[in-house]
Amino acid sequence: MENAMTRFHEVVHEPAVSMLTKGTMGYLVAMAQEGERASTADAAKRMGREPKATSSFRRSLIQHEVIQSPVRGYVEFSVPLLREYVLDNVEELLDRY
């Protein structure tokens, strides 16, 4: 099972996060730390920013189909198990920048 998850990370999660900028990665990490469904205001607050200042990060992640906005003011991961991957690898992901 471990080999299958490693392969899943390589072919699904890595391509999903490899094109992210430092800001969008920061938003993704903040989202992951908030839970399965994150308030956009809470994710921005976790980043130390106003919600309007993070809208471009959110928009980029939605355009790349990494996250989705099921209802106004909230976002959630659209890639299976990506939240867990981000939480398990926060330091390594942020060190890329």
Short mmCIF file of N, CA and C in Angstrom, two decimals:
data_model
loop_
_atom_site.label_atom_id
_atom_site.label_comp_id
_atom_site.label_asym_id
_atom_site.label_seq_id
_atom_site.Cartn_x
_atom_site.Cartn_y
_atom_site.Cartn_z
N MET A 1 0.82 -1.20 0.00
CA MET A 1 0.00 0.00 0.00
C MET A 1 0.87 1.26 0.00
N GLU A 2 2.00 1.21 0.73
CA GLU A 2 2.88 2.37 0.79
C GLU A 2 3.42 2.72 -0.60
N ASN A 3 3.78 1.72 -1.38
CA ASN A 3 4.27 1.97 -2.73
C ASN A 3 3.19 2.59 -3.61
N ALA A 4 1.96 2.16 -3.42
CA ALA A 4 0.85 2.72 -4.20
C ALA A 4 0.65 4.20 -3.85
N MET A 5 0.73 4.55 -2.56
CA MET A 5 0.57 5.95 -2.16
C MET A 5 1.74 6.79 -2.66
N THR A 6 2.93 6.25 -2.61
CA THR A 6 4.09 6.97 -3.13
C THR A 6 3.88 7.27 -4.61
N ARG A 7 3.43 6.29 -5.34
CA ARG A 7 3.17 6.46 -6.78
C ARG A 7 2.05 7.47 -7.01
N PHE A 8 1.01 7.42 -6.18
CA PHE A 8 -0.11 8.36 -6.28
C PHE A 8 0.40 9.79 -6.07
N HIS A 9 1.27 9.98 -5.08
CA HIS A 9 1.85 11.30 -4.83
C HIS A 9 2.63 11.77 -6.05
N GLU A 10 3.40 10.87 -6.65
CA GLU A 10 4.24 11.23 -7.80
C GLU A 10 3.43 11.61 -9.03
N VAL A 11 2.35 10.88 -9.29
CA VAL A 11 1.61 11.12 -10.54
C VAL A 11 0.40 12.03 -10.39
N VAL A 12 -0.07 12.24 -9.17
CA VAL A 12 -1.24 13.11 -8.98
C VAL A 12 -0.88 14.38 -8.21
N HIS A 13 -0.30 14.23 -7.04
CA HIS A 13 -0.06 15.40 -6.19
C HIS A 13 1.09 16.28 -6.69
N GLU A 14 2.19 15.68 -7.06
CA GLU A 14 3.33 16.49 -7.51
C GLU A 14 2.98 17.33 -8.73
N PRO A 15 2.35 16.77 -9.76
CA PRO A 15 1.97 17.63 -10.89
C PRO A 15 1.00 18.75 -10.48
N ALA A 16 0.15 18.48 -9.50
CA ALA A 16 -0.82 19.49 -9.05
C ALA A 16 -0.14 20.66 -8.35
N VAL A 17 0.96 20.41 -7.64
CA VAL A 17 1.61 21.48 -6.88
C VAL A 17 2.88 22.02 -7.54
N SER A 18 3.40 21.34 -8.52
CA SER A 18 4.69 21.73 -9.10
C SER A 18 4.65 23.09 -9.79
N MET A 19 3.50 23.52 -10.28
CA MET A 19 3.42 24.79 -11.00
C MET A 19 3.02 25.96 -10.11
N LEU A 20 2.87 25.72 -8.81
CA LEU A 20 2.39 26.78 -7.93
C LEU A 20 3.48 27.80 -7.60
N THR A 21 3.05 29.03 -7.47
CA THR A 21 3.95 30.09 -7.01
C THR A 21 4.05 30.02 -5.49
N LYS A 22 4.94 30.78 -4.92
CA LYS A 22 5.11 30.81 -3.47
C LYS A 22 3.80 31.23 -2.79
N GLY A 23 3.14 32.22 -3.34
CA GLY A 23 1.88 32.69 -2.76
C GLY A 23 0.77 31.67 -2.82
N THR A 24 0.63 31.01 -3.96
CA THR A 24 -0.43 30.01 -4.07
C THR A 24 -0.13 28.80 -3.18
N MET A 25 1.14 28.44 -3.05
CA MET A 25 1.50 27.35 -2.14
C MET A 25 1.18 27.74 -0.71
N GLY A 26 1.48 28.97 -0.35
CA GLY A 26 1.15 29.45 1.00
C GLY A 26 -0.33 29.39 1.27
N TYR A 27 -1.12 29.75 0.27
CA TYR A 27 -2.58 29.69 0.42
C TYR A 27 -3.03 28.23 0.58
N LEU A 28 -2.46 27.34 -0.21
CA LEU A 28 -2.81 25.92 -0.13
C LEU A 28 -2.48 25.36 1.26
N VAL A 29 -1.33 25.74 1.79
CA VAL A 29 -0.94 25.28 3.14
C VAL A 29 -1.91 25.84 4.17
N ALA A 30 -2.23 27.12 4.07
CA ALA A 30 -3.17 27.73 5.02
C ALA A 30 -4.53 27.03 4.96
N MET A 31 -4.98 26.74 3.76
CA MET A 31 -6.23 26.00 3.58
C MET A 31 -6.17 24.65 4.26
N ALA A 32 -5.11 23.92 4.00
CA ALA A 32 -4.95 22.58 4.56
C ALA A 32 -4.99 22.62 6.08
N GLN A 33 -4.39 23.64 6.66
CA GLN A 33 -4.35 23.76 8.11
C GLN A 33 -5.72 24.11 8.69
N GLU A 34 -6.59 24.66 7.88
CA GLU A 34 -7.94 25.01 8.33
C GLU A 34 -8.89 23.81 8.35
N GLY A 35 -8.69 22.85 7.48
CA GLY A 35 -9.58 21.69 7.45
C GLY A 35 -9.99 21.31 6.05
N GLU A 36 -10.89 20.35 5.95
CA GLU A 36 -11.36 19.88 4.64
C GLU A 36 -12.00 21.00 3.84
N ARG A 37 -12.82 21.80 4.50
CA ARG A 37 -13.44 22.97 3.86
C ARG A 37 -12.98 24.18 4.66
N ALA A 38 -12.33 25.10 3.97
CA ALA A 38 -11.76 26.25 4.66
C ALA A 38 -12.50 27.53 4.30
N SER A 39 -12.70 28.34 5.30
CA SER A 39 -13.23 29.68 5.07
C SER A 39 -12.12 30.49 4.40
N THR A 40 -12.47 31.22 3.34
CA THR A 40 -11.46 32.02 2.66
C THR A 40 -10.92 33.10 3.60
N ALA A 41 -11.77 33.63 4.47
CA ALA A 41 -11.32 34.64 5.43
C ALA A 41 -10.33 34.04 6.43
N ASP A 42 -10.60 32.82 6.89
CA ASP A 42 -9.71 32.17 7.85
C ASP A 42 -8.37 31.79 7.21
N ALA A 43 -8.41 31.34 5.97
CA ALA A 43 -7.16 31.00 5.26
C ALA A 43 -6.31 32.25 5.09
N ALA A 44 -6.95 33.36 4.72
CA ALA A 44 -6.22 34.62 4.56
C ALA A 44 -5.64 35.08 5.90
N LYS A 45 -6.43 34.98 6.94
CA LYS A 45 -5.98 35.38 8.27
C LYS A 45 -4.77 34.55 8.70
N ARG A 46 -4.81 33.25 8.42
CA ARG A 46 -3.69 32.36 8.75
C ARG A 46 -2.42 32.81 8.03
N MET A 47 -2.59 33.39 6.83
CA MET A 47 -1.45 33.89 6.05
C MET A 47 -1.02 35.29 6.51
N GLY A 48 -1.80 35.90 7.39
CA GLY A 48 -1.50 37.25 7.84
C GLY A 48 -1.90 38.31 6.83
N ARG A 49 -2.93 38.01 6.04
CA ARG A 49 -3.37 38.93 4.98
C ARG A 49 -4.87 39.14 5.05
N GLU A 50 -5.31 40.16 4.35
CA GLU A 50 -6.74 40.41 4.18
C GLU A 50 -7.26 39.47 3.09
N PRO A 51 -8.52 39.05 3.18
CA PRO A 51 -9.08 38.14 2.16
C PRO A 51 -8.91 38.65 0.72
N LYS A 52 -9.10 39.95 0.50
CA LYS A 52 -8.95 40.50 -0.86
C LYS A 52 -7.53 40.32 -1.38
N ALA A 53 -6.55 40.33 -0.47
CA ALA A 53 -5.15 40.20 -0.87
C ALA A 53 -4.79 38.77 -1.27
N THR A 54 -5.68 37.83 -0.99
CA THR A 54 -5.40 36.43 -1.35
C THR A 54 -6.29 35.93 -2.48
N SER A 55 -7.14 36.80 -3.01
CA SER A 55 -8.08 36.36 -4.05
C SER A 55 -7.37 35.86 -5.31
N SER A 56 -6.23 36.44 -5.65
CA SER A 56 -5.52 35.98 -6.86
C SER A 56 -4.96 34.57 -6.65
N PHE A 57 -4.53 34.25 -5.41
CA PHE A 57 -4.05 32.90 -5.12
C PHE A 57 -5.19 31.90 -5.26
N ARG A 58 -6.32 32.26 -4.68
CA ARG A 58 -7.51 31.39 -4.73
C ARG A 58 -7.94 31.18 -6.19
N ARG A 59 -8.00 32.26 -6.93
CA ARG A 59 -8.43 32.17 -8.33
C ARG A 59 -7.49 31.28 -9.14
N SER A 60 -6.19 31.42 -8.94
CA SER A 60 -5.21 30.60 -9.65
C SER A 60 -5.38 29.11 -9.31
N LEU A 61 -5.56 28.81 -8.03
CA LEU A 61 -5.75 27.41 -7.62
C LEU A 61 -7.03 26.82 -8.20
N ILE A 62 -8.08 27.63 -8.29
CA ILE A 62 -9.33 27.17 -8.89
C ILE A 62 -9.14 26.94 -10.39
N GLN A 63 -8.46 27.86 -11.07
CA GLN A 63 -8.21 27.71 -12.50
C GLN A 63 -7.39 26.46 -12.81
N HIS A 64 -6.45 26.13 -11.92
CA HIS A 64 -5.62 24.93 -12.11
C HIS A 64 -6.30 23.67 -11.57
N GLU A 65 -7.55 23.81 -11.13
CA GLU A 65 -8.38 22.71 -10.64
C GLU A 65 -7.77 21.98 -9.44
N VAL A 66 -7.02 22.72 -8.63
CA VAL A 66 -6.43 22.17 -7.42
C VAL A 66 -7.43 22.28 -6.27
N ILE A 67 -8.21 23.38 -6.28
CA ILE A 67 -9.25 23.58 -5.28
C ILE A 67 -10.54 23.97 -5.99
N GLN A 68 -11.61 23.98 -5.22
CA GLN A 68 -12.89 24.44 -5.75
C GLN A 68 -13.60 25.25 -4.67
N SER A 69 -14.56 26.03 -5.09
CA SER A 69 -15.32 26.85 -4.16
C SER A 69 -16.78 26.38 -4.21
N PRO A 70 -17.16 25.46 -3.30
CA PRO A 70 -18.50 24.90 -3.34
C PRO A 70 -19.59 25.90 -2.97
N VAL A 71 -19.25 26.83 -2.08
CA VAL A 71 -20.16 27.90 -1.68
C VAL A 71 -19.35 29.16 -1.47
N ARG A 72 -20.00 30.28 -1.59
CA ARG A 72 -19.31 31.57 -1.44
C ARG A 72 -18.61 31.64 -0.09
N GLY A 73 -17.35 32.06 -0.13
CA GLY A 73 -16.60 32.25 1.09
C GLY A 73 -15.87 31.02 1.61
N TYR A 74 -15.97 29.91 0.89
CA TYR A 74 -15.31 28.67 1.31
C TYR A 74 -14.62 28.01 0.13
N VAL A 75 -13.55 27.30 0.43
CA VAL A 75 -12.83 26.54 -0.58
C VAL A 75 -12.54 25.15 -0.02
N GLU A 76 -12.36 24.21 -0.94
CA GLU A 76 -11.99 22.85 -0.56
C GLU A 76 -11.12 22.25 -1.64
N PHE A 77 -10.40 21.23 -1.28
CA PHE A 77 -9.50 20.57 -2.22
C PHE A 77 -10.30 19.78 -3.25
N SER A 78 -9.90 19.86 -4.51
CA SER A 78 -10.57 19.08 -5.54
C SER A 78 -9.75 17.87 -5.96
N VAL A 79 -8.50 17.80 -5.53
CA VAL A 79 -7.63 16.66 -5.82
C VAL A 79 -7.68 15.71 -4.62
N PRO A 80 -8.03 14.46 -4.82
CA PRO A 80 -8.13 13.51 -3.71
C PRO A 80 -6.84 13.42 -2.89
N LEU A 81 -7.00 13.45 -1.59
CA LEU A 81 -5.90 13.29 -0.62
C LEU A 81 -4.83 14.37 -0.68
N LEU A 82 -5.09 15.46 -1.39
CA LEU A 82 -4.10 16.52 -1.48
C LEU A 82 -3.91 17.22 -0.15
N ARG A 83 -4.97 17.41 0.59
CA ARG A 83 -4.84 18.06 1.90
C ARG A 83 -3.85 17.29 2.78
N GLU A 84 -4.00 15.99 2.84
CA GLU A 84 -3.13 15.15 3.65
C GLU A 84 -1.68 15.23 3.15
N TYR A 85 -1.52 15.23 1.83
CA TYR A 85 -0.19 15.33 1.24
C TYR A 85 0.47 16.65 1.64
N VAL A 86 -0.28 17.74 1.54
CA VAL A 86 0.25 19.06 1.90
C VAL A 86 0.64 19.08 3.38
N LEU A 87 -0.25 18.61 4.24
CA LEU A 87 0.04 18.63 5.68
C LEU A 87 1.25 17.77 6.03
N ASP A 88 1.39 16.64 5.37
CA ASP A 88 2.51 15.74 5.64
C ASP A 88 3.84 16.28 5.11
N ASN A 89 3.78 17.23 4.16
CA ASN A 89 4.99 17.70 3.49
C ASN A 89 5.15 19.22 3.51
N VAL A 90 4.53 19.89 4.47
CA VAL A 90 4.52 21.36 4.50
C VAL A 90 5.93 21.93 4.36
N GLU A 91 6.82 21.50 5.20
CA GLU A 91 8.17 22.08 5.22
C GLU A 91 8.88 21.90 3.87
N GLU A 92 8.81 20.70 3.33
CA GLU A 92 9.48 20.42 2.05
C GLU A 92 8.83 21.24 0.93
N LEU A 93 7.52 21.37 0.93
CA LEU A 93 6.84 22.12 -0.11
C LEU A 93 7.20 23.61 -0.05
N LEU A 94 7.24 24.17 1.15
CA LEU A 94 7.56 25.59 1.30
C LEU A 94 9.05 25.87 1.05
N ASP A 95 9.90 24.89 1.30
CA ASP A 95 11.33 25.06 1.06
C ASP A 95 11.67 25.15 -0.43
N ARG A 96 10.75 24.83 -1.28
CA ARG A 96 11.00 24.90 -2.73
C ARG A 96 11.18 26.33 -3.21
N TYR A 97 10.77 27.28 -2.40
CA TYR A 97 10.81 28.68 -2.82
C TYR A 97 11.91 29.36 -2.11
#
